[in-house]
XYZ file of C-alpha atoms in Angstrom:
473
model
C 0.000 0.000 0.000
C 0.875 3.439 -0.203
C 2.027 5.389 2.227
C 1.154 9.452 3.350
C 3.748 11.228 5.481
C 3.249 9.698 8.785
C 3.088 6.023 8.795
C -0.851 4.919 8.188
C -1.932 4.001 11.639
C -5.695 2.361 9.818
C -4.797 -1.425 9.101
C -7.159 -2.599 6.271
C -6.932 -6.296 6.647
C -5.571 -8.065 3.713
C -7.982 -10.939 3.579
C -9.849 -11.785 0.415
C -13.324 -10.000 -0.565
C -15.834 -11.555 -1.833
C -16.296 -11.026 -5.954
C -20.160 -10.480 -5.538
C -21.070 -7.480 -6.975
C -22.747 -4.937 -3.435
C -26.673 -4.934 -2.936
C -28.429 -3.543 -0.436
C -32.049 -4.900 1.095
C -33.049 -2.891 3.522
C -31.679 -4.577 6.447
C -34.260 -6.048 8.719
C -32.383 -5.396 12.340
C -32.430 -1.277 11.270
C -34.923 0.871 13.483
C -38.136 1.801 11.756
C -39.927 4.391 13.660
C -40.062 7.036 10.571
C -39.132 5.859 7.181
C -39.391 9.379 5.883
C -37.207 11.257 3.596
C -34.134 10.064 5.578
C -34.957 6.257 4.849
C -35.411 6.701 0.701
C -36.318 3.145 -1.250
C -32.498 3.371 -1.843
C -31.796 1.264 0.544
C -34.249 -1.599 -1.356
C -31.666 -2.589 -3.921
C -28.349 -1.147 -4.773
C -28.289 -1.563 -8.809
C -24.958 -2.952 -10.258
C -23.233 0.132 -10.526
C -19.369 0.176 -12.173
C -16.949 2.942 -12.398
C -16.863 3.975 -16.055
C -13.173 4.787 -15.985
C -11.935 2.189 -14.333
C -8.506 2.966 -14.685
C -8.963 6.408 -12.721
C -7.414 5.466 -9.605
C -9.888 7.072 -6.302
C -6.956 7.591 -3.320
C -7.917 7.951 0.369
C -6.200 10.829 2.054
C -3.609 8.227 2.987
C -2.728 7.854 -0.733
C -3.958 4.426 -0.804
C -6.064 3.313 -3.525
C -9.471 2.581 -3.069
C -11.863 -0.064 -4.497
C -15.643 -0.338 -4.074
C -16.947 -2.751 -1.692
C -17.914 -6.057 -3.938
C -19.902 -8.273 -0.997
C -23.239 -8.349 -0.318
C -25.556 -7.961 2.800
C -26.744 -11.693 2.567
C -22.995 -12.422 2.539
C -22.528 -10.768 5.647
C -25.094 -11.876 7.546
C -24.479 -15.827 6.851
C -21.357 -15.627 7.595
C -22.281 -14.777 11.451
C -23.009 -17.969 13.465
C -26.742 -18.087 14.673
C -25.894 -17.872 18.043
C -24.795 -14.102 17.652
C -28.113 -12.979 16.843
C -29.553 -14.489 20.550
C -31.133 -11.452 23.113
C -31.055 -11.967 26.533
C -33.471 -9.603 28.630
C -31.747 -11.379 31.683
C -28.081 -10.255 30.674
C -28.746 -6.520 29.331
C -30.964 -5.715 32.709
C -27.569 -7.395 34.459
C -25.467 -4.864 32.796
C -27.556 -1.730 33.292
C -27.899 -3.075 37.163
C -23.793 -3.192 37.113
C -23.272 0.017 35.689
C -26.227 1.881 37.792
C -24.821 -0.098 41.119
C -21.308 1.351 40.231
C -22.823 4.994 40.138
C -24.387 4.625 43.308
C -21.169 2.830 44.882
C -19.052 5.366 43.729
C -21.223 8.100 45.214
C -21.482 6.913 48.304
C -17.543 6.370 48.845
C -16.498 9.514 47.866
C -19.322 11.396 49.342
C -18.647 9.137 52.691
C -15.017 9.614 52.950
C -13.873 12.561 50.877
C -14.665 14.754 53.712
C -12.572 17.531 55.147
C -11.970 15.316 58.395
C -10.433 12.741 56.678
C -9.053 14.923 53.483
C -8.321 18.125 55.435
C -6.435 19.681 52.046
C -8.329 21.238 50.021
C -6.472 21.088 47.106
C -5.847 17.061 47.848
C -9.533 16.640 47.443
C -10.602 18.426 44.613
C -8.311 16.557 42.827
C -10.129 13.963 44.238
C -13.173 14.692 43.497
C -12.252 15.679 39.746
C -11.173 11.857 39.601
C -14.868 10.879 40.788
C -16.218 13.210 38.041
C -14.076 11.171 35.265
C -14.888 7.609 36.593
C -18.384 8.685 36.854
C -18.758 9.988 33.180
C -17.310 6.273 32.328
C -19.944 4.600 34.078
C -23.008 6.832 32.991
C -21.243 6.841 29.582
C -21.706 2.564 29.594
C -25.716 3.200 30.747
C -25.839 5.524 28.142
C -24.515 2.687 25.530
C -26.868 0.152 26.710
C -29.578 2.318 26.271
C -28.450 2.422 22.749
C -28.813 -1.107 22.887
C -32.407 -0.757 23.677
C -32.908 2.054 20.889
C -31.533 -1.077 18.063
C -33.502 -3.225 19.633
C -30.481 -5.356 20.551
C -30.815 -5.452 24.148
C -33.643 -7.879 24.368
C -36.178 -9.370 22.163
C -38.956 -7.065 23.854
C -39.227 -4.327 22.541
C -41.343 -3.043 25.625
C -38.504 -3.834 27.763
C -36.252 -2.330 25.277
C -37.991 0.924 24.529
C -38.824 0.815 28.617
C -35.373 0.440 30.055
C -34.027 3.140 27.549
C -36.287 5.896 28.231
C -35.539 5.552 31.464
C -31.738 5.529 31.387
C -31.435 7.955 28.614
C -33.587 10.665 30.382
C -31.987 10.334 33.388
C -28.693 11.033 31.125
C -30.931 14.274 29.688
C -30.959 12.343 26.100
C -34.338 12.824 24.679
C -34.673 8.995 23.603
C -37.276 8.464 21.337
C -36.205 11.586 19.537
C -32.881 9.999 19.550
C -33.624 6.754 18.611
C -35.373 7.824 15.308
C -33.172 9.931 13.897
C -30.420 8.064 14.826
C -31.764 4.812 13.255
C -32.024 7.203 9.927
C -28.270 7.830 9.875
C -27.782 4.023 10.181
C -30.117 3.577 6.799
C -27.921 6.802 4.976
C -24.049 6.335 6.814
C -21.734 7.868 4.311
C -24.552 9.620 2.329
C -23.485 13.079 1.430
C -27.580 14.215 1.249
C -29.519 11.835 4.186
C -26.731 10.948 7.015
C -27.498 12.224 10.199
C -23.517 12.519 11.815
C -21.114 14.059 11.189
C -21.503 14.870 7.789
C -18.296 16.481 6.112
C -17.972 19.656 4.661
C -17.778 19.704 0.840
C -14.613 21.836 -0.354
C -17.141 24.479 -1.774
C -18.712 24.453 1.831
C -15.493 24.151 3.686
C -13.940 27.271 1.574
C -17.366 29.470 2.256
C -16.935 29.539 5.192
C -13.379 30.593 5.398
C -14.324 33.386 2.893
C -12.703 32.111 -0.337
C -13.771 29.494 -3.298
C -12.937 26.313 -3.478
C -10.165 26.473 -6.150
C -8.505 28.827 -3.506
C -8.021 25.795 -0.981
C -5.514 24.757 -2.704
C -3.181 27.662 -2.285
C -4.260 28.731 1.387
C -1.603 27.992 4.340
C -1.866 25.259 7.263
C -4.234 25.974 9.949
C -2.558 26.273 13.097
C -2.164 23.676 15.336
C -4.012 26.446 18.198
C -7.056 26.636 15.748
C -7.119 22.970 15.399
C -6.952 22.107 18.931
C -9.772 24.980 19.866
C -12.280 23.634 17.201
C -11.212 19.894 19.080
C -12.086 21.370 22.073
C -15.042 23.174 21.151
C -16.587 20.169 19.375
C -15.638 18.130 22.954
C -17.575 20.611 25.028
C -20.636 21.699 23.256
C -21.182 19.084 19.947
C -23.167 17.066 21.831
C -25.739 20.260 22.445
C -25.197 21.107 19.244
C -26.143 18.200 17.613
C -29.579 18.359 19.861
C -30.485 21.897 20.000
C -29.611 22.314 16.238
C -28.793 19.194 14.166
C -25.090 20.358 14.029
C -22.911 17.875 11.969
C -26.160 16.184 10.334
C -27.520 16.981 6.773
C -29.277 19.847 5.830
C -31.400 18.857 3.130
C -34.690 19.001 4.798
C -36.801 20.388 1.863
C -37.354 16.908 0.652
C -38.651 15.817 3.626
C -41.582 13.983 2.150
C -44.332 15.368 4.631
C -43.001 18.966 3.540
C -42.115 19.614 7.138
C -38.797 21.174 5.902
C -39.887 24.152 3.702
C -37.929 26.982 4.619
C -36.362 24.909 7.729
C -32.175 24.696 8.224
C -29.713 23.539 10.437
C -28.666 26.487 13.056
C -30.051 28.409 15.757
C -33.469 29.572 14.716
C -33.568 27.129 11.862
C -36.657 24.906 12.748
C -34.339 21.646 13.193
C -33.809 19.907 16.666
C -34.717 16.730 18.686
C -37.297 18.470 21.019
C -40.068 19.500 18.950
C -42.643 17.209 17.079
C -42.518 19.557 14.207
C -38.762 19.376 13.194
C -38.682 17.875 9.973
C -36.602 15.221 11.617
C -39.770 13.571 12.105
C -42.778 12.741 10.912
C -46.465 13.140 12.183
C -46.794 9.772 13.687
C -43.777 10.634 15.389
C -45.294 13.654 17.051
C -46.039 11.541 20.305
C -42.978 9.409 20.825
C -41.003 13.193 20.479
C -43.187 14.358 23.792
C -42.887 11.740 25.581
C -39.072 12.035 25.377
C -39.576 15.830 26.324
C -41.047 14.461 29.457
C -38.557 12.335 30.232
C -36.221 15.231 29.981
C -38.845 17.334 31.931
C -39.040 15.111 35.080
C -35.388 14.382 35.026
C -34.641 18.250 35.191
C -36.891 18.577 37.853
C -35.477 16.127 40.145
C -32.350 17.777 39.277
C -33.943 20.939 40.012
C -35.318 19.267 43.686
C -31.705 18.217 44.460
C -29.677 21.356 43.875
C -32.244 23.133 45.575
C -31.812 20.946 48.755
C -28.340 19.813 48.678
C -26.880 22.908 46.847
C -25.917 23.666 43.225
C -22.366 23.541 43.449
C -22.562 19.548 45.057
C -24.998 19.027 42.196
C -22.290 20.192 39.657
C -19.977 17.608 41.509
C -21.962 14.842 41.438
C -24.380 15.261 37.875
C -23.332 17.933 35.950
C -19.352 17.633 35.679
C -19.302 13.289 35.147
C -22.565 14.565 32.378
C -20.124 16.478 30.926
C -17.647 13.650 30.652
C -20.370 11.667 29.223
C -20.631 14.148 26.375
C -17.211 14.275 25.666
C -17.507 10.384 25.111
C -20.371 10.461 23.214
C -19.097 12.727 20.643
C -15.428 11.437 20.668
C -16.619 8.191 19.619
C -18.803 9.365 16.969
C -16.588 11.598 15.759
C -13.889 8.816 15.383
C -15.987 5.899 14.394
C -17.129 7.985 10.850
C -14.177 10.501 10.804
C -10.712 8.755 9.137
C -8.324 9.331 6.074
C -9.206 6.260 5.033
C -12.801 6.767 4.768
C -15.198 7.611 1.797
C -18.700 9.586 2.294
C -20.726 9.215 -1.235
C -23.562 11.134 -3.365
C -26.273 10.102 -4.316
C -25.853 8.669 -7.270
C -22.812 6.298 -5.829
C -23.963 5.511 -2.177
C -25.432 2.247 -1.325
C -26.638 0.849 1.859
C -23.341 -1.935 1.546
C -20.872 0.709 0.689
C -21.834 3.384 3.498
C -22.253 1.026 5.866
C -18.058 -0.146 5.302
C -17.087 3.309 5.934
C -16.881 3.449 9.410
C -13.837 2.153 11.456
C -13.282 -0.190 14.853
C -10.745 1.352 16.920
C -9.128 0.315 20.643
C -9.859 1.881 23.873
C -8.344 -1.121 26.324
C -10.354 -2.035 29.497
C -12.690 1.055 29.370
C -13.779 0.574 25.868
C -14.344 -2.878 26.299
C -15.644 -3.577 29.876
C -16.878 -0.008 31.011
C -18.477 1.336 27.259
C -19.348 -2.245 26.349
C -17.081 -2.430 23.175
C -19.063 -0.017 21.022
C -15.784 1.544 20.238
C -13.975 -1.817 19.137
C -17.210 -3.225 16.610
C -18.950 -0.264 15.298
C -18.080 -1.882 11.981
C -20.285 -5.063 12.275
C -23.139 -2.688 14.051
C -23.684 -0.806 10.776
C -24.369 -3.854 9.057
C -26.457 -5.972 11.672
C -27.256 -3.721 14.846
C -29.605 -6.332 16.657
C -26.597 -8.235 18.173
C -25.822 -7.567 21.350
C -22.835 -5.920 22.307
C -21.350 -9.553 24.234
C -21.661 -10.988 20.988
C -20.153 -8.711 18.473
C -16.849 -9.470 18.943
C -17.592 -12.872 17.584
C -19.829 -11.585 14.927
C -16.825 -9.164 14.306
C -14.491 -11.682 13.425
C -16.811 -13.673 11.775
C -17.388 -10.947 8.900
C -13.732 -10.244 8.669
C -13.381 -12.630 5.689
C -16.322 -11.294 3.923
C -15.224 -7.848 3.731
C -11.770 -8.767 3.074
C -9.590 -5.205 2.368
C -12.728 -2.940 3.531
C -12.845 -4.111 6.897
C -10.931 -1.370 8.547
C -9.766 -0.629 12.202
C -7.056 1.394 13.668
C -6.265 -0.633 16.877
C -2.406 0.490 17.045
C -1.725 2.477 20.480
C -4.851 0.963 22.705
C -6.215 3.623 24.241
C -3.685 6.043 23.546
C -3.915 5.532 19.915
C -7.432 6.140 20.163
C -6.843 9.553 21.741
C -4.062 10.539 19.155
C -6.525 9.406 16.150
C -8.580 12.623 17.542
C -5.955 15.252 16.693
C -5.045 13.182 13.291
C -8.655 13.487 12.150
C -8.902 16.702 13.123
C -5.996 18.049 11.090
C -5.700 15.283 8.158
C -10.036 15.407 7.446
C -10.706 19.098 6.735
C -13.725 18.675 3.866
C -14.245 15.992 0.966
C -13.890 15.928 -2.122
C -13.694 13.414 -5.478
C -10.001 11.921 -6.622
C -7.913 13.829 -8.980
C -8.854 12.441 -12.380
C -11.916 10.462 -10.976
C -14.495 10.101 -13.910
C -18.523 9.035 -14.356
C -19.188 7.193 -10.834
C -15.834 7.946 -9.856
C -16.774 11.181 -9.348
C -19.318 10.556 -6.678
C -16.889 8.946 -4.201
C -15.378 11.668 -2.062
C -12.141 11.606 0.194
C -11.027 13.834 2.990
C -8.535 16.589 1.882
C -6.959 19.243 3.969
C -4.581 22.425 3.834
C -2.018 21.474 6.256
C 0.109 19.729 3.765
C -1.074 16.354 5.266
C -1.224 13.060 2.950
C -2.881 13.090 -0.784
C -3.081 17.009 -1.674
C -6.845 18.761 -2.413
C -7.192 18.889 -6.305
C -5.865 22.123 -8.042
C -8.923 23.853 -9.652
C -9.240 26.257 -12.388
C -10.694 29.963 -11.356
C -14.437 30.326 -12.387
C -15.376 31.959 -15.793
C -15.233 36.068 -15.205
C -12.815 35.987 -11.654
């Protein structure tokens, strides 16, 4: 393979693909609260589609060349023993009563003990307590993933129980889940799809160069950004994306004027714009939606007023301590994870006319986070791969599952497991500097042209495309 300027930390297994040409059925284990204008008939068949110029090599930012996914869904599925697929209401309420018994343990230590009689520094135990608020986010950050379970249904095979237990853990974690759920199961049917995904969509050059004030053939000739820019829009994105993403679909797509109940005339991502997870009108939904969007609003409701009950009575700086600070934490998660499981210089995003349910669903990446990620955040960092194409398995099983799809998607199967958790961290700042906006291959014709690749200005890996000025500039 070939190599960019740092040595490529994404390992793209070298096993053999299948030769069947990619299809997509829409995949029974996929949540299907709102099949609006998010979940298109696209996802019914993928037509046999070829690049026309097959000799125009498409290069990842890593300079490596990249070939369309040739397995199919039916592929991947049979090639995952039976026993993968098996719920167990018994085991997922065993995990959320771990994770919930290690809040409350944890509270009741350090709110026992850290005390100014038996810590009389002051400095000594905020440090202390600044540890509880990290090992806290952990554990609310694993309740938070099971409840995810429960929104794919994977959790058990009620979906009572499932819809139950996850209303009830998310809105204690102020996650509105229904809300959630729905949209969320819409960026599972459109992952990689430059028009319908619903995170972390990337900026197209044109996009990407608006913003900064110039046009996109300028990109090319514009200087690094700073490392300081880079590492405030990291920390930025750590603090408030989560909020962001809620209050005003930041990072999803913003083409709402096809939604097909016309709910998006005139509506667009931002403050002001119409588009959020709160109200029943946002053209993320539709009008059979309209209940399952309150009802999340009330769980949010009566968690915030507990929360309201508690600061009142036990004071607002101890209910910083002990809710807001580890929430924050479990934010930070949240959208690191994200960010890294669909953000990579190896990845592809698509339009329209070259995405297919098979071909998003490979570009997303398994990555390593040690003991935590595995035991504490119940591996969703280390399988997101297989969870794109099959979501209903459980989290103990996917491991398995993960290996047992290996095979089948041969060179596509990607991960980046070098470093542990470390690695995982450092992949943050490598994103953030390497995947600036997308944009086709140099040379890429018909199809070709459809399948986009991060570029950036920072001199990083395959350079952005030199473009010729517009007519009249």
């Amino acid at each position: 393979m070939a190599t960019s300027t740092v040595s490529r930390r994404s390992v793209l297994n070298p096993v053999s693909a299948s030769s069947s040409n990619s299809i997509s059925p829409s995949p029974d284990d996929t949540p299907r609260q709102s099949p609006s204008s998010t979940s298109l008939s696209s996802l019914e068949s993928d037509s046999r589609l070829d690049l026309e110029h097959p000799n125009a090599k498409l290069l990842d930012t890593y300079g490596d060349e990249f070939q369309l996914p040739d397995f199919t869904i039916k592929q991947i599925r049979d090639a995952i023993p039976a026993h993968c697929f098996e719920r167990s209401a018994a085991r997922g309420l065993w995990y959320v009563a771990r994770d919930i018994f290690s809040l409350a343990i944890t509270f009741y230590l350090f709110n026992t003990y850290l005390t100014p009689e038996n810590v009389p520094s002051m400095p000594v135990r905020a440090a202390l307590w600044a540890v509880y608020t990290f090992v806290q986010g952990l554990f609310a950050t694993g309740l938070w993933v099971l409840a995810h379970e429960c929104g794919h249904q994977s959790f058990s095979p009620s979906k009572i129980l499932n819809d139950t237990v996850g209303w009830i853990c998310h809105s204690a974690l102020l996650v509105p889940y229904f809300s959630w759920k729905i949209s969320h199961g819409k960026h599972h049917k459109a992952t990689g799809h430059m028009e319908r995904d619903m995170v972390f969509v990337p900026k197209t050059r044109e996009a990407y160069g608006s913003r900064l004030g110039y046009l996109a053939h300028e990109l090319s000739e514009l200087m690094e950004e700073t490392p300081i820019v880079t590492a405030g829009s990291l920390i930025g994105q750590q603090l408030v994306g989560w909020f962001l993403y809620l209050f005003v679909n930041r990072t999803g797509h913003n083409s709402h004027e096809r939604q097909a109940e016309g709910r998006g005339k005139g509506k667009k991502n931002g403050l002001w714009g119409g588009v959020n997870h709160f109200n029943p009108s946002s053209p993320l939904y539709e009008a059979k939606d309209g209940k399952l969007v309150l009802l999340s609003d009330l769980g949010l409701a009566i968690t915030a007023g507990v929360l309201f009950l508690l600061g009142k009575n036990f004071g607002w700086s101890n209910l910083a301590v002990w809710y807001f600070l580890p929430y924050m934490w479990v934010n930070h998660w949240l959208v690191a994870i994200t960010y890294l499981q669909h953000t990579d210089p190896s990845l592809p995003h698509y339009e329209p006319h070259t995405w297919t349910y098979t071909r998003g669903a490979a570009a997303t990446i398994d990555r390593e986070f040690g003991f935590i990620g595995r035991q504490l955040l119940h591996g969703i960092i280390e399988t997101h791969v297989l969870h794109h194409y099959v979501s209903t398995i459980p989290f103990y099983n996917a491991d398995e599952a993960t290996e047992a799809i290996k095979p089948v998607m041969g060179k596509h199967y990607r991960s980046d497991v070098k470093g542990g958790p470390m690695g995982f961290l450092k992949s943050m700042w490598r994103s953030a500097r390497w995947c600036q906006w997308v944009e086709p291959s140099e040379g890429a014709q018909g199809e070709g042209k459809g399948v986009l690749f991060y570029r950036n200005r920072n001199g990083n890996g395959t350079p952005p495309m030199k473009l010729a000025a517009p007519v009249g500039l």
